[in-house]
């Protein structure tokens, strides 16, 4: 079945790999992005995947965008909440704006997008929602009280949503990636990165494709009995 999938932040990094993997598996993919028009255009030309710009932190934009996608493609079956940002600073230096922006995009963005599609999924008795958390939402990290709070919040959000969707065939799961080689890591100094890699038992960064494979599985028909779970894909960095 040609399911329709929306991937937020789906034009770069981990999101790009997710969009490509879902396309490869026959999904009809719409990749959202937030501001980098050049990257989105290049991605769309390279892959043939439709791209649409809106801010996942803006509730009305999410509702309007999903309504337009449903009008064009019929429905949205799969929602991958991948868009995320960092605004790192230690607690001593973090501003309210840095706190608020990360909570707005990384956590409220998941609510906004799930809110836009949940009713339709329930009605059709089939839906897959995957929210991208983080190892740092599980274990915390210096300089990331905002990001860790948002990502930790995703895990509670996912479990509650899973409980509400279960009897309607709508699953909600989270993936908690460890450190993955994307532009998001470009602000981390090289000496800090060396220390991070030294703490990863498999001895390397993860690849975006390794997260995409997890998303593909959790959004497939085969994963209908998996809901409310968090899949950690982190090279053994953090184990519960
Ligand atoms: P990137 O910075 O490479 O890409 C982020 C994507 O999110 C871009 O497509 C960007 O759009 C989009 N985006 C950012 N803000 C918004 C917004 N307000 N509205 C819509 N789209 C937005 O990130 P990664 O690929 O590294 O990360 C993807 C996800 O994985 C994030 O949620 C991140 O927190 C999480 N993660 C990443 C890890 C890593 O090591 N890389 C580790 C753990 C979790 P645009 O191109 O327009 O800027």
PDB file of C-alpha atoms and ligand atoms in Angstrom:
ATOM      1  CA  UNK A   1       0.000   0.000   0.000  1.00  0.00           C
ATOM      2  CA  UNK A   2       1.319   3.433  -0.941  1.00  0.00           C
ATOM      3  CA  UNK A   3       1.251   5.052   2.507  1.00  0.00           C
ATOM      4  CA  UNK A   4       1.768   8.787   2.814  1.00  0.00           C
ATOM      5  CA  UNK A   5       4.573   9.826   5.166  1.00  0.00           C
ATOM      6  CA  UNK A   6       5.547  13.258   6.455  1.00  0.00           C
ATOM      7  CA  UNK A   7       9.091  13.646   7.791  1.00  0.00           C
ATOM      8  CA  UNK A   8       9.795  16.886   9.636  1.00  0.00           C
ATOM      9  CA  UNK A   9      13.309  18.189   9.151  1.00  0.00           C
ATOM     10  CA  UNK A  10      13.340  15.649   6.348  1.00  0.00           C
ATOM     11  CA  UNK A  11      15.720  17.381   3.969  1.00  0.00           C
ATOM     12  CA  UNK A  12      19.044  17.163   5.815  1.00  0.00           C
ATOM     13  CA  UNK A  13      20.979  14.909   8.160  1.00  0.00           C
ATOM     14  CA  UNK A  14      19.041  12.118   9.858  1.00  0.00           C
ATOM     15  CA  UNK A  15      15.783  13.363   8.341  1.00  0.00           C
ATOM     16  CA  UNK A  16      17.182  13.089   4.834  1.00  0.00           C
ATOM     17  CA  UNK A  17      18.130   9.461   5.472  1.00  0.00           C
ATOM     18  CA  UNK A  18      14.649   8.768   6.885  1.00  0.00           C
ATOM     19  CA  UNK A  19      12.936  10.348   3.868  1.00  0.00           C
ATOM     20  CA  UNK A  20      15.069   8.282   1.488  1.00  0.00           C
ATOM     21  CA  UNK A  21      14.514   5.032   3.378  1.00  0.00           C
ATOM     22  CA  UNK A  22      10.734   5.495   3.443  1.00  0.00           C
ATOM     23  CA  UNK A  23      10.747   6.390  -0.252  1.00  0.00           C
ATOM     24  CA  UNK A  24      12.807   3.268  -0.989  1.00  0.00           C
ATOM     25  CA  UNK A  25      10.128   1.206   0.815  1.00  0.00           C
ATOM     26  CA  UNK A  26       7.391   2.634  -1.389  1.00  0.00           C
ATOM     27  CA  UNK A  27       6.024   5.333   0.881  1.00  0.00           C
ATOM     28  CA  UNK A  28       4.887   8.606  -0.636  1.00  0.00           C
ATOM     29  CA  UNK A  29       7.122  11.034   1.259  1.00  0.00           C
ATOM     30  CA  UNK A  30       6.723  14.755   1.947  1.00  0.00           C
ATOM     31  CA  UNK A  31       9.809  16.240   3.599  1.00  0.00           C
ATOM     32  CA  UNK A  32       9.346  19.335   5.745  1.00  0.00           C
ATOM     33  CA  UNK A  33      12.111  21.805   6.557  1.00  0.00           C
ATOM     34  CA  UNK A  34      12.474  25.015   8.544  1.00  0.00           C
ATOM     35  CA  UNK A  35      14.541  27.576   6.668  1.00  0.00           C
ATOM     36  CA  UNK A  36      17.390  26.229   4.550  1.00  0.00           C
ATOM     37  CA  UNK A  37      15.805  26.630   1.106  1.00  0.00           C
ATOM     38  CA  UNK A  38      19.005  25.808  -0.802  1.00  0.00           C
ATOM     39  CA  UNK A  39      19.478  22.467   0.983  1.00  0.00           C
ATOM     40  CA  UNK A  40      15.808  21.598   0.527  1.00  0.00           C
ATOM     41  CA  UNK A  41      15.871  22.443  -3.198  1.00  0.00           C
ATOM     42  CA  UNK A  42      19.021  20.395  -3.775  1.00  0.00           C
ATOM     43  CA  UNK A  43      17.535  17.478  -1.805  1.00  0.00           C
ATOM     44  CA  UNK A  44      14.286  17.571  -3.784  1.00  0.00           C
ATOM     45  CA  UNK A  45      16.085  17.740  -7.142  1.00  0.00           C
ATOM     46  CA  UNK A  46      18.342  14.853  -6.132  1.00  0.00           C
ATOM     47  CA  UNK A  47      15.592  12.575  -4.802  1.00  0.00           C
ATOM     48  CA  UNK A  48      12.316  13.635  -6.405  1.00  0.00           C
ATOM     49  CA  UNK A  49      10.825  13.949  -2.910  1.00  0.00           C
ATOM     50  CA  UNK A  50       8.408  16.861  -2.401  1.00  0.00           C
ATOM     51  CA  UNK A  51       9.582  19.427   0.135  1.00  0.00           C
ATOM     52  CA  UNK A  52       7.498  21.889   2.146  1.00  0.00           C
ATOM     53  CA  UNK A  53       8.653  24.658   4.431  1.00  0.00           C
ATOM     54  CA  UNK A  54       6.954  25.438   7.712  1.00  0.00           C
ATOM     55  CA  UNK A  55       7.952  25.952  11.319  1.00  0.00           C
ATOM     56  CA  UNK A  56       7.035  22.903  13.399  1.00  0.00           C
ATOM     57  CA  UNK A  57       7.016  25.125  16.473  1.00  0.00           C
ATOM     58  CA  UNK A  58       4.102  27.128  15.086  1.00  0.00           C
ATOM     59  CA  UNK A  59       0.837  25.358  15.825  1.00  0.00           C
ATOM     60  CA  UNK A  60      -1.274  26.917  13.075  1.00  0.00           C
ATOM     61  CA  UNK A  61       1.386  26.347  10.413  1.00  0.00           C
ATOM     62  CA  UNK A  62       1.429  22.628  11.277  1.00  0.00           C
ATOM     63  CA  UNK A  63      -2.351  22.302  11.151  1.00  0.00           C
ATOM     64  CA  UNK A  64      -2.550  24.210   7.850  1.00  0.00           C
ATOM     65  CA  UNK A  65       0.347  22.304   6.256  1.00  0.00           C
ATOM     66  CA  UNK A  66      -1.087  18.896   7.157  1.00  0.00           C
ATOM     67  CA  UNK A  67      -4.546  19.905   5.944  1.00  0.00           C
ATOM     68  CA  UNK A  68      -3.029  20.943   2.600  1.00  0.00           C
ATOM     69  CA  UNK A  69      -1.058  17.680   2.342  1.00  0.00           C
ATOM     70  CA  UNK A  70      -4.189  15.653   3.119  1.00  0.00           C
ATOM     71  CA  UNK A  71      -6.128  17.620   0.506  1.00  0.00           C
ATOM     72  CA  UNK A  72      -3.455  16.845  -2.081  1.00  0.00           C
ATOM     73  CA  UNK A  73      -2.500  13.267  -1.159  1.00  0.00           C
ATOM     74  CA  UNK A  74      -5.663  12.005   0.555  1.00  0.00           C
ATOM     75  CA  UNK A  75      -4.297  11.280   4.012  1.00  0.00           C
ATOM     76  CA  UNK A  76      -1.237  11.147   6.228  1.00  0.00           C
ATOM     77  CA  UNK A  77      -0.463   7.641   7.509  1.00  0.00           C
ATOM     78  CA  UNK A  78       3.025   8.089   8.913  1.00  0.00           C
ATOM     79  CA  UNK A  79       4.367  11.049  10.878  1.00  0.00           C
ATOM     80  CA  UNK A  80       8.048  11.218  11.731  1.00  0.00           C
ATOM     81  CA  UNK A  81       8.818  14.040  14.149  1.00  0.00           C
ATOM     82  CA  UNK A  82      12.493  14.481  13.438  1.00  0.00           C
ATOM     83  CA  UNK A  83      12.993  18.279  13.240  1.00  0.00           C
ATOM     84  CA  UNK A  84      15.181  19.484  16.062  1.00  0.00           C
ATOM     85  CA  UNK A  85      17.606  22.198  17.054  1.00  0.00           C
ATOM     86  CA  UNK A  86      20.190  22.800  19.748  1.00  0.00           C
ATOM     87  CA  UNK A  87      20.952  26.080  21.542  1.00  0.00           C
ATOM     88  CA  UNK A  88      23.612  24.889  23.942  1.00  0.00           C
ATOM     89  CA  UNK A  89      24.823  26.826  26.988  1.00  0.00           C
ATOM     90  CA  UNK A  90      25.504  25.916  30.582  1.00  0.00           C
ATOM     91  CA  UNK A  91      22.782  26.667  33.104  1.00  0.00           C
ATOM     92  CA  UNK A  92      24.773  29.685  34.285  1.00  0.00           C
ATOM     93  CA  UNK A  93      24.715  31.202  30.804  1.00  0.00           C
ATOM     94  CA  UNK A  94      21.539  29.884  29.214  1.00  0.00           C
ATOM     95  CA  UNK A  95      19.014  32.578  28.340  1.00  0.00           C
ATOM     96  CA  UNK A  96      15.254  32.211  28.509  1.00  0.00           C
ATOM     97  CA  UNK A  97      15.203  32.585  24.714  1.00  0.00           C
ATOM     98  CA  UNK A  98      17.548  29.598  24.286  1.00  0.00           C
ATOM     99  CA  UNK A  99      15.381  27.550  26.638  1.00  0.00           C
ATOM    100  CA  UNK A 100      12.147  28.566  24.979  1.00  0.00           C
ATOM    101  CA  UNK A 101      13.263  28.078  21.380  1.00  0.00           C
ATOM    102  CA  UNK A 102      14.445  24.511  21.939  1.00  0.00           C
ATOM    103  CA  UNK A 103      11.320  23.504  23.881  1.00  0.00           C
ATOM    104  CA  UNK A 104       9.164  25.137  21.185  1.00  0.00           C
ATOM    105  CA  UNK A 105      10.779  23.401  18.213  1.00  0.00           C
ATOM    106  CA  UNK A 106      11.905  20.064  19.690  1.00  0.00           C
ATOM    107  CA  UNK A 107       8.996  19.267  22.017  1.00  0.00           C
ATOM    108  CA  UNK A 108       6.017  21.457  21.114  1.00  0.00           C
ATOM    109  CA  UNK A 109       6.806  20.657  17.466  1.00  0.00           C
ATOM    110  CA  UNK A 110       5.989  16.984  18.173  1.00  0.00           C
ATOM    111  CA  UNK A 111       2.693  17.934  19.799  1.00  0.00           C
ATOM    112  CA  UNK A 112       1.791  20.273  16.931  1.00  0.00           C
ATOM    113  CA  UNK A 113       2.404  17.670  14.261  1.00  0.00           C
ATOM    114  CA  UNK A 114       0.794  14.781  16.129  1.00  0.00           C
ATOM    115  CA  UNK A 115      -2.217  16.982  16.834  1.00  0.00           C
ATOM    116  CA  UNK A 116      -2.564  17.680  13.114  1.00  0.00           C
ATOM    117  CA  UNK A 117      -2.710  14.001  12.105  1.00  0.00           C
ATOM    118  CA  UNK A 118      -3.942  12.003  15.101  1.00  0.00           C
ATOM    119  CA  UNK A 119      -7.699  12.370  14.491  1.00  0.00           C
ATOM    120  CA  UNK A 120      -7.401  11.188  10.876  1.00  0.00           C
ATOM    121  CA  UNK A 121      -5.233   8.215  11.836  1.00  0.00           C
ATOM    122  CA  UNK A 122      -7.709   7.208  14.552  1.00  0.00           C
ATOM    123  CA  UNK A 123     -10.609   7.471  12.149  1.00  0.00           C
ATOM    124  CA  UNK A 124      -8.883   5.264   9.549  1.00  0.00           C
ATOM    125  CA  UNK A 125      -7.708   2.857  12.296  1.00  0.00           C
ATOM    126  CA  UNK A 126      -4.101   2.923  11.133  1.00  0.00           C
ATOM    127  CA  UNK A 127      -1.281   5.301  11.929  1.00  0.00           C
ATOM    128  CA  UNK A 128       2.392   5.396  12.812  1.00  0.00           C
ATOM    129  CA  UNK A 129       4.013   8.225  14.749  1.00  0.00           C
ATOM    130  CA  UNK A 130       7.741   8.153  15.471  1.00  0.00           C
ATOM    131  CA  UNK A 131       9.350  10.880  17.551  1.00  0.00           C
ATOM    132  CA  UNK A 132      13.096  11.383  17.501  1.00  0.00           C
ATOM    133  CA  UNK A 133      14.435  11.821  21.021  1.00  0.00           C
ATOM    134  CA  UNK A 134      18.077  11.661  22.042  1.00  0.00           C
ATOM    135  CA  UNK A 135      20.553   9.834  24.223  1.00  0.00           C
ATOM    136  CA  UNK A 136      20.958  13.167  25.984  1.00  0.00           C
ATOM    137  CA  UNK A 137      17.263  13.155  26.850  1.00  0.00           C
ATOM    138  CA  UNK A 138      17.879   9.811  28.562  1.00  0.00           C
ATOM    139  CA  UNK A 139      21.126  10.579  30.329  1.00  0.00           C
ATOM    140  CA  UNK A 140      21.372  14.390  30.418  1.00  0.00           C
ATOM    141  CA  UNK A 141      24.326  16.430  29.181  1.00  0.00           C
ATOM    142  CA  UNK A 142      26.265  19.466  30.359  1.00  0.00           C
ATOM    143  CA  UNK A 143      25.217  22.557  28.402  1.00  0.00           C
ATOM    144  CA  UNK A 144      21.893  21.058  27.339  1.00  0.00           C
ATOM    145  CA  UNK A 145      19.270  21.543  30.060  1.00  0.00           C
ATOM    146  CA  UNK A 146      16.929  22.871  27.352  1.00  0.00           C
ATOM    147  CA  UNK A 147      17.611  20.104  24.823  1.00  0.00           C
ATOM    148  CA  UNK A 148      17.649  17.290  27.404  1.00  0.00           C
ATOM    149  CA  UNK A 149      14.350  18.549  28.869  1.00  0.00           C
ATOM    150  CA  UNK A 150      12.732  18.677  25.433  1.00  0.00           C
ATOM    151  CA  UNK A 151      14.020  15.267  24.385  1.00  0.00           C
ATOM    152  CA  UNK A 152      13.166  13.690  27.733  1.00  0.00           C
ATOM    153  CA  UNK A 153       9.698  15.193  27.378  1.00  0.00           C
ATOM    154  CA  UNK A 154       9.344  13.450  24.026  1.00  0.00           C
ATOM    155  CA  UNK A 155       9.588  10.084  25.736  1.00  0.00           C
ATOM    156  CA  UNK A 156       6.706  10.819  28.136  1.00  0.00           C
ATOM    157  CA  UNK A 157       4.697  12.396  25.324  1.00  0.00           C
ATOM    158  CA  UNK A 158       5.191   9.289  23.202  1.00  0.00           C
ATOM    159  CA  UNK A 159       4.042   6.869  25.899  1.00  0.00           C
ATOM    160  CA  UNK A 160       0.879   8.855  26.641  1.00  0.00           C
ATOM    161  CA  UNK A 161       0.066   9.209  22.956  1.00  0.00           C
ATOM    162  CA  UNK A 162       0.651   5.474  22.500  1.00  0.00           C
ATOM    163  CA  UNK A 163      -1.836   4.704  25.266  1.00  0.00           C
ATOM    164  CA  UNK A 164      -4.440   6.928  23.606  1.00  0.00           C
ATOM    165  CA  UNK A 165      -3.879   5.572  20.097  1.00  0.00           C
ATOM    166  CA  UNK A 166      -3.488   1.859  20.820  1.00  0.00           C
ATOM    167  CA  UNK A 167      -7.077   0.746  20.441  1.00  0.00           C
ATOM    168  CA  UNK A 168      -7.386   2.688  17.188  1.00  0.00           C
ATOM    169  CA  UNK A 169      -4.427   1.075  15.423  1.00  0.00           C
ATOM    170  CA  UNK A 170      -2.254   4.141  15.896  1.00  0.00           C
ATOM    171  CA  UNK A 171       1.181   3.423  17.332  1.00  0.00           C
ATOM    172  CA  UNK A 172       3.574   5.990  18.781  1.00  0.00           C
ATOM    173  CA  UNK A 173       7.194   5.198  19.452  1.00  0.00           C
ATOM    174  CA  UNK A 174      10.404   7.103  20.051  1.00  0.00           C
ATOM    175  CA  UNK A 175      13.902   6.567  18.797  1.00  0.00           C
ATOM    176  CA  UNK A 176      16.737   7.859  20.953  1.00  0.00           C
ATOM    177  CA  UNK A 177      19.794   8.267  18.728  1.00  0.00           C
ATOM    178  CA  UNK A 178      23.277   8.483  20.140  1.00  0.00           C
ATOM    179  CA  UNK A 179      25.815  10.732  18.433  1.00  0.00           C
ATOM    180  CA  UNK A 180      25.196  10.648  14.673  1.00  0.00           C
ATOM    181  CA  UNK A 181      27.475  12.237  12.089  1.00  0.00           C
ATOM    182  CA  UNK A 182      25.411  15.219  10.864  1.00  0.00           C
ATOM    183  CA  UNK A 183      25.752  18.993  10.736  1.00  0.00           C
ATOM    184  CA  UNK A 184      24.165  19.204  14.192  1.00  0.00           C
ATOM    185  CA  UNK A 185      27.488  18.086  15.639  1.00  0.00           C
ATOM    186  CA  UNK A 186      29.476  20.690  13.702  1.00  0.00           C
ATOM    187  CA  UNK A 187      29.477  23.147  16.623  1.00  0.00           C
ATOM    188  CA  UNK A 188      31.135  20.625  18.965  1.00  0.00           C
ATOM    189  CA  UNK A 189      34.898  21.304  19.236  1.00  0.00           C
ATOM    190  CA  UNK A 190      37.185  18.556  17.918  1.00  0.00           C
ATOM    191  CA  UNK A 191      38.757  17.793  21.306  1.00  0.00           C
ATOM    192  CA  UNK A 192      35.289  17.393  22.877  1.00  0.00           C
ATOM    193  CA  UNK A 193      34.210  15.163  19.997  1.00  0.00           C
ATOM    194  CA  UNK A 194      37.210  12.899  20.578  1.00  0.00           C
ATOM    195  CA  UNK A 195      36.137  12.482  24.207  1.00  0.00           C
ATOM    196  CA  UNK A 196      32.573  11.720  23.141  1.00  0.00           C
ATOM    197  CA  UNK A 197      33.672   9.044  20.684  1.00  0.00           C
ATOM    198  CA  UNK A 198      35.881   7.507  23.373  1.00  0.00           C
ATOM    199  CA  UNK A 199      32.691   6.954  25.433  1.00  0.00           C
ATOM    200  CA  UNK A 200      30.886   5.090  22.639  1.00  0.00           C
ATOM    201  CA  UNK A 201      31.536   1.346  23.048  1.00  0.00           C
ATOM    202  CA  UNK A 202      31.378   0.627  19.305  1.00  0.00           C
ATOM    203  CA  UNK A 203      34.062   3.303  18.866  1.00  0.00           C
ATOM    204  CA  UNK A 204      32.480   5.523  16.233  1.00  0.00           C
ATOM    205  CA  UNK A 205      29.670   7.925  15.473  1.00  0.00           C
ATOM    206  CA  UNK A 206      26.442   6.481  14.121  1.00  0.00           C
ATOM    207  CA  UNK A 207      25.318   7.066  10.550  1.00  0.00           C
ATOM    208  CA  UNK A 208      21.967   8.709   9.656  1.00  0.00           C
ATOM    209  CA  UNK A 209      21.017   5.546   7.765  1.00  0.00           C
ATOM    210  CA  UNK A 210      21.237   3.565  11.021  1.00  0.00           C
ATOM    211  CA  UNK A 211      18.459   5.701  12.501  1.00  0.00           C
ATOM    212  CA  UNK A 212      16.451   5.568   9.277  1.00  0.00           C
ATOM    213  CA  UNK A 213      16.333   1.771   9.388  1.00  0.00           C
ATOM    214  CA  UNK A 214      14.772   1.935  12.850  1.00  0.00           C
ATOM    215  CA  UNK A 215      12.166   4.427  11.667  1.00  0.00           C
ATOM    216  CA  UNK A 216      11.345   2.279   8.660  1.00  0.00           C
ATOM    217  CA  UNK A 217      10.716  -0.732  10.885  1.00  0.00           C
ATOM    218  CA  UNK A 218       8.615   1.133  13.457  1.00  0.00           C
ATOM    219  CA  UNK A 219       6.447   2.638  10.711  1.00  0.00           C
ATOM    220  CA  UNK A 220       5.861  -0.650   8.907  1.00  0.00           C
ATOM    221  CA  UNK A 221       2.874  -3.009   9.150  1.00  0.00           C
ATOM    222  CA  UNK A 222       5.187  -5.466  10.921  1.00  0.00           C
ATOM    223  CA  UNK A 223       5.482  -3.184  13.966  1.00  0.00           C
ATOM    224  CA  UNK A 224       1.776  -3.053  14.840  1.00  0.00           C
ATOM    225  CA  UNK A 225       2.329  -4.583  18.297  1.00  0.00           C
ATOM    226  CA  UNK A 226       5.111  -2.148  19.220  1.00  0.00           C
ATOM    227  CA  UNK A 227       3.853   1.041  20.791  1.00  0.00           C
ATOM    228  CA  UNK A 228       5.014   3.332  23.572  1.00  0.00           C
ATOM    229  CA  UNK A 229       8.563   2.061  23.268  1.00  0.00           C
ATOM    230  CA  UNK A 230      11.874   3.847  22.940  1.00  0.00           C
ATOM    231  CA  UNK A 231      14.413   2.316  20.607  1.00  0.00           C
ATOM    232  CA  UNK A 232      17.927   3.355  21.625  1.00  0.00           C
ATOM    233  CA  UNK A 233      20.343   3.425  18.695  1.00  0.00           C
ATOM    234  CA  UNK A 234      23.542   4.675  20.254  1.00  0.00           C
ATOM    235  CA  UNK A 235      26.422   2.237  19.815  1.00  0.00           C
ATOM    236  CA  UNK A 236      26.051   1.127  23.425  1.00  0.00           C
ATOM    237  CA  UNK A 237      26.719   4.599  24.850  1.00  0.00           C
ATOM    238  CA  UNK A 238      23.755   4.495  27.191  1.00  0.00           C
ATOM    239  CA  UNK A 239      22.041   1.321  28.349  1.00  0.00           C
ATOM    240  CA  UNK A 240      19.009   0.833  30.539  1.00  0.00           C
TER     241      UNK A 240
HETATM  242  P1  LIG B   1      20.271  18.693  11.395  1.00  0.00           P
HETATM  243  O1  LIG B   1      20.622  19.966  12.092  1.00  0.00           O
HETATM  244  O2  LIG B   1      21.260  18.089  10.473  1.00  0.00           O
HETATM  245  O3  LIG B   1      18.869  18.872  10.612  1.00  0.00           O
HETATM  246  C1  LIG B   1      17.787  19.397  11.290  1.00  0.00           C
HETATM  247  C2  LIG B   1      16.575  19.405  10.409  1.00  0.00           C
HETATM  248  O4  LIG B   1      15.479  19.961  11.162  1.00  0.00           O
HETATM  249  C3  LIG B   1      16.728  20.270   9.180  1.00  0.00           C
HETATM  250  O5  LIG B   1      16.040  19.694   8.090  1.00  0.00           O
HETATM  251  C4  LIG B   1      16.060  21.572   9.595  1.00  0.00           C
HETATM  252  O6  LIG B   1      15.560  22.353   8.527  1.00  0.00           O
HETATM  253  C5  LIG B   1      14.919  21.047  10.430  1.00  0.00           C
HETATM  254  N1  LIG B   1      14.385  22.059  11.327  1.00  0.00           N
HETATM  255  C6  LIG B   1      15.018  22.752  12.290  1.00  0.00           C
HETATM  256  N2  LIG B   1      14.173  23.617  12.884  1.00  0.00           N
HETATM  257  C7  LIG B   1      12.965  23.460  12.276  1.00  0.00           C
HETATM  258  C8  LIG B   1      11.686  24.059  12.429  1.00  0.00           C
HETATM  259  N3  LIG B   1      11.468  25.009  13.366  1.00  0.00           N
HETATM  260  N4  LIG B   1      10.673  23.658  11.631  1.00  0.00           N
HETATM  261  C9  LIG B   1      10.872  22.683  10.689  1.00  0.00           C
HETATM  262  N5  LIG B   1      12.068  22.075  10.504  1.00  0.00           N
HETATM  263  C10 LIG B   1      13.093  22.468  11.285  1.00  0.00           C
HETATM  264  O7  LIG B   1      19.876  17.680  12.564  1.00  0.00           O
HETATM  265  P2  LIG B   1      20.124  16.099  12.695  1.00  0.00           P
HETATM  266  O8  LIG B   1      19.797  15.451  11.420  1.00  0.00           O
HETATM  267  O9  LIG B   1      21.430  15.867  13.313  1.00  0.00           O
HETATM  268  O10 LIG B   1      19.034  15.742  13.808  1.00  0.00           O
HETATM  269  C11 LIG B   1      17.741  15.272  13.488  1.00  0.00           C
HETATM  270  C12 LIG B   1      17.029  14.915  14.777  1.00  0.00           C
HETATM  271  O11 LIG B   1      17.789  13.936  15.491  1.00  0.00           O
HETATM  272  C13 LIG B   1      16.876  16.094  15.732  1.00  0.00           C
HETATM  273  O12 LIG B   1      15.638  16.016  16.398  1.00  0.00           O
HETATM  274  C14 LIG B   1      18.007  15.899  16.714  1.00  0.00           C
HETATM  275  O13 LIG B   1      17.755  16.502  17.950  1.00  0.00           O
HETATM  276  C15 LIG B   1      18.041  14.391  16.802  1.00  0.00           C
HETATM  277  N6  LIG B   1      19.309  13.847  17.261  1.00  0.00           N
HETATM  278  C16 LIG B   1      20.458  14.074  16.571  1.00  0.00           C
HETATM  279  C17 LIG B   1      21.650  13.552  17.029  1.00  0.00           C
HETATM  280  C18 LIG B   1      22.932  13.745  16.313  1.00  0.00           C
HETATM  281  O14 LIG B   1      23.967  13.319  16.851  1.00  0.00           O
HETATM  282  N7  LIG B   1      22.972  14.334  15.124  1.00  0.00           N
HETATM  283  C19 LIG B   1      21.708  12.770  18.271  1.00  0.00           C
HETATM  284  C20 LIG B   1      20.436  12.580  18.905  1.00  0.00           C
HETATM  285  C21 LIG B   1      19.282  13.120  18.410  1.00  0.00           C
HETATM  286  P3  LIG B   1      16.530  23.347   7.695  1.00  0.00           P
HETATM  287  O15 LIG B   1      17.330  22.468   6.795  1.00  0.00           O
HETATM  288  O16 LIG B   1      15.585  24.230   6.983  1.00  0.00           O
HETATM  289  O17 LIG B   1      17.378  24.058   8.702  1.00  0.00           O
END
